[in-house]
Coordinates of C-alpha atoms and ligand atoms in Angstrom, one line a residue:
X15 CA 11.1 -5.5 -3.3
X16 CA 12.4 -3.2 -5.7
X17 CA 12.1 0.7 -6.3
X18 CA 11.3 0.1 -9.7
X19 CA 8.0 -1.1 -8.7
X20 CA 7.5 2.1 -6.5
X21 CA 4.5 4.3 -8.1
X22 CA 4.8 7.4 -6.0
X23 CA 8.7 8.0 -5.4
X24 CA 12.1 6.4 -6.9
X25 CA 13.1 7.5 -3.2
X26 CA 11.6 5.3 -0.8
X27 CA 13.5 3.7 2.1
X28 CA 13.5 0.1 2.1
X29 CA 11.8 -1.2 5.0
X30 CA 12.1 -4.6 4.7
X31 CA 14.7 -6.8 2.7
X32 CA 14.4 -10.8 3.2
X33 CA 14.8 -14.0 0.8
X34 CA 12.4 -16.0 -0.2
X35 CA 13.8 -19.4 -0.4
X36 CA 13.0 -20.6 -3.5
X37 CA 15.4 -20.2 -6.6
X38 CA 14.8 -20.2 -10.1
X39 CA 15.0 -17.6 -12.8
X40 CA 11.5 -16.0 -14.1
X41 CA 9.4 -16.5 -11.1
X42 CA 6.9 -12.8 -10.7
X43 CA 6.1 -11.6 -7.6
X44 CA 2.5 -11.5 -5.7
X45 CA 1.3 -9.9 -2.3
X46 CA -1.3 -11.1 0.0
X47 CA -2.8 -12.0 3.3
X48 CA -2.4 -16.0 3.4
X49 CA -3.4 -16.8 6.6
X50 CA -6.0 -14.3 7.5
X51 CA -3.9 -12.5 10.4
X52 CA -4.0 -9.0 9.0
X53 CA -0.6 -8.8 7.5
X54 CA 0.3 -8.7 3.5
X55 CA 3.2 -11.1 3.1
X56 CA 5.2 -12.3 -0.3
X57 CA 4.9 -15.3 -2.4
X58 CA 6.5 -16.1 -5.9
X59 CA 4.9 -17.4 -9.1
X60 CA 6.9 -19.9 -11.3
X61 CA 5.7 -19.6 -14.7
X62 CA 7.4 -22.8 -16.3
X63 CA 5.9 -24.8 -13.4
X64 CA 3.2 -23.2 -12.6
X65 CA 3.8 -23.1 -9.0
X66 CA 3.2 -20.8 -6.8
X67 CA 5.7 -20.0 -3.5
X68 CA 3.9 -18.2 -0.5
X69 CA 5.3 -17.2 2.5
X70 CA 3.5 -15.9 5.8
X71 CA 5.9 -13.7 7.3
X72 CA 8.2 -10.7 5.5
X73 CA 11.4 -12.8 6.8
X74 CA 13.5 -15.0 5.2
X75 CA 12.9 -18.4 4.5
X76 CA 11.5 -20.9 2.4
X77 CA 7.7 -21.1 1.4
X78 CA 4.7 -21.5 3.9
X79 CA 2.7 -22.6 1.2
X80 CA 3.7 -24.7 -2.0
X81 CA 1.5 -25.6 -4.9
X82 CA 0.4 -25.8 -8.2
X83 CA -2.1 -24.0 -10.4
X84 CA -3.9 -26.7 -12.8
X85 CA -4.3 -25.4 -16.3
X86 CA -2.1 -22.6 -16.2
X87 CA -0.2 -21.7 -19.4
X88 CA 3.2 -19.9 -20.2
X89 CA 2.9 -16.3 -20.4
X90 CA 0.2 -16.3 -17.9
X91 CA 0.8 -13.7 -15.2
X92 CA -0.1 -13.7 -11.1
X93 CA -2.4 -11.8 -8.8
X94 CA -3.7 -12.4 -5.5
X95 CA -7.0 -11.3 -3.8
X96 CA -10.2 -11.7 -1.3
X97 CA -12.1 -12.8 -3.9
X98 CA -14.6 -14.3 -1.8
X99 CA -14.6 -11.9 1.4
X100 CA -13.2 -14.9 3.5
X101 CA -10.4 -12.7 4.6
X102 CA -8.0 -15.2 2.8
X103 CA -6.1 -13.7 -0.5
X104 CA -6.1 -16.6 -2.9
X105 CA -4.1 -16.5 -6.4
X106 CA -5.1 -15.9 -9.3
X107 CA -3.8 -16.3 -13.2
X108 CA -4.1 -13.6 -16.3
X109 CA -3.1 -15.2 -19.7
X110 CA -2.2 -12.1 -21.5
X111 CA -3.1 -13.9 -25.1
X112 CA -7.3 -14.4 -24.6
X113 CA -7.3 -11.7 -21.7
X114 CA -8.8 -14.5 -19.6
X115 CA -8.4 -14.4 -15.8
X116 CA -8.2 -17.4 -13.8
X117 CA -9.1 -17.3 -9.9
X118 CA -8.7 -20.0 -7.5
X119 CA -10.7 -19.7 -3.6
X120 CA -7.6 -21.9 -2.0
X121 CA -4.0 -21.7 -2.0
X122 CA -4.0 -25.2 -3.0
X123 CA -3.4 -27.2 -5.5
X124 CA -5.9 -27.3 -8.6
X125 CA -7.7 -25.7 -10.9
X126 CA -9.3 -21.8 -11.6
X127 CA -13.1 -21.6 -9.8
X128 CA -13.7 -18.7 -11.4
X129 CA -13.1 -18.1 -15.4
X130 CA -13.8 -14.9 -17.4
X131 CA -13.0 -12.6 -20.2
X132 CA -12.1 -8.7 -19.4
X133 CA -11.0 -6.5 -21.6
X134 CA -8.7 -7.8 -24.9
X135 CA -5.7 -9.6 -25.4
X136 CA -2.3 -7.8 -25.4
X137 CA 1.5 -8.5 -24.5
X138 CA 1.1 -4.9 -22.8
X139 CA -1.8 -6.1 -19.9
X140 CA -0.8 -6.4 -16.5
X141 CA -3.5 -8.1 -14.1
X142 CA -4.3 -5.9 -10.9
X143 CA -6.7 -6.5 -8.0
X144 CA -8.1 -4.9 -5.5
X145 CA -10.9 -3.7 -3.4
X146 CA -12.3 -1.1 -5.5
X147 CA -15.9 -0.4 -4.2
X148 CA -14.6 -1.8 -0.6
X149 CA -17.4 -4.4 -0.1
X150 CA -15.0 -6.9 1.6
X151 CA -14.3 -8.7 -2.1
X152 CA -11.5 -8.2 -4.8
X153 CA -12.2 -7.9 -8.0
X154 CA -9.6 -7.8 -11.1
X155 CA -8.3 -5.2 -13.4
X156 CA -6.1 -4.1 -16.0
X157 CA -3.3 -1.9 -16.4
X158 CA -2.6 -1.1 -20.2
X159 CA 1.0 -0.3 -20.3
X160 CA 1.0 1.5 -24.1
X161 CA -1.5 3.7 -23.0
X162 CA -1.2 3.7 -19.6
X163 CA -4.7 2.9 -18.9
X164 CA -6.3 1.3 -15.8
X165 CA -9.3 -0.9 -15.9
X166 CA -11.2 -2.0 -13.3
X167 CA -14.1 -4.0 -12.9
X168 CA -16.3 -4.5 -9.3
X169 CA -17.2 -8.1 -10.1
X170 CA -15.2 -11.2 -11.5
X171 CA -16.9 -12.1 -14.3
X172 CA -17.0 -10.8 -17.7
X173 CA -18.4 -7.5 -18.6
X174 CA -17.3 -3.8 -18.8
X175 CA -15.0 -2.0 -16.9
X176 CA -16.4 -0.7 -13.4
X177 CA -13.9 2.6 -14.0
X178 CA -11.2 3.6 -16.3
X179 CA -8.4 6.0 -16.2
X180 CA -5.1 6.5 -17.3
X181 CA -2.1 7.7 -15.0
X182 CA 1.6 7.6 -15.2
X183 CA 4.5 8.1 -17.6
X184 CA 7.3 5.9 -18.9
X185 CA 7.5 3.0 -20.8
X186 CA 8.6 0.1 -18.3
X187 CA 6.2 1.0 -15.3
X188 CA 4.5 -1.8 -13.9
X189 CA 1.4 -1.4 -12.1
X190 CA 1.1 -1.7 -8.1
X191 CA -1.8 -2.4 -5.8
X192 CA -2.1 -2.2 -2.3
X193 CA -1.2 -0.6 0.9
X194 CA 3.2 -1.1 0.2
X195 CA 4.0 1.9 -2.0
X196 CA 0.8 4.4 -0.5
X197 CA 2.5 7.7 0.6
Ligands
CA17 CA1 -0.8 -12.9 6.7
CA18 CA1 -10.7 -15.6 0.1
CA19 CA1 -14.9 -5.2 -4.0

């Protein structure tokens, strides 16, 4: 992983530096616990496929996990979560255009199971998710990089944001969440 994506420090040791076997050009990066065995490992999103690359260990190597999200668009952007409190993170799809997110309960092949509208469309949205109110699910967000503001919503379905705040500086500061970058 890069520094660039660190949010506390631009001087972090890296920990960790692997491959992920599985080249191409434009493919976005996603975090999660595949398997269930406690451990946040990385996958890799092509956008021009719209397949997704997951691996179950922080070593190098091809993909665990190979597979294709039906539906998906260009532009659309990655995220991974617990969205059903299986102890499984799943992926998930943000099209930046309707401000639609697209969640899917297996790291399988198919289509979204869940569907909803949060907040409005903008090249500047980043998806986020997380555990926000810690009941065992994740729920979705958004990280408005013009104005720096986070939104985040408790539920996955459309509605109003749970909280909202705005932190950071900079122009080119995508978001983070998770345990990775915590000091
Ligand atoms: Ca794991
Ligand atoms: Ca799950
Ligand atoms: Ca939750």
């Amino acid at each position: 992983m890069s520094n660039s994506l660190s949010k506390t420090s631009q001087d972090l040791p890296i920990d960790l530096r692997f491959t992920l076997q599985a080249p191409g050009t434009g493919r976005l990066p996603v975090a999660g616990d595949w398997n269930g065995d406690g451990v946040e490992t990385v996958g890799l999103y092509d956008p021009a496929t719209q397949t997704f690359y997951l691996r179950n260990t922080n070593t190098t190597g091809p993909a665990d996990l190979t597979f294709t999200f039906t539906g998906a668009g260009p532009g659309w952007r990655p995220i991974a979560g617990d969205w059903n409190g299986d102890g499984i993170d799943t992926v998930g799809l943000y099209d930046p255009a309707t401000s639609t997110f697209y969640l899917r309960n297996s790291n399988t092949t198919g289509g979204a199971d869940l569907t909803f509208v949060f907040g409005t469309p903008g090249t500047d949205r980043w998806p986020l998710a997380g555990d926000w109110d810690a009941d065992g699910r994740a729920s979705i967000g958004l990280f408005q990089q013009s104005n720096h503001l986070f939104l985040l919503r408790n539920q996955n379905s459309a509605g109003a944001a749970s909280s909202q705040f705005t932190s950071g500086t900079g122009t080119n500061t995508p978001p983070v969440a998770g345990y990775w970058y915590m000091p």
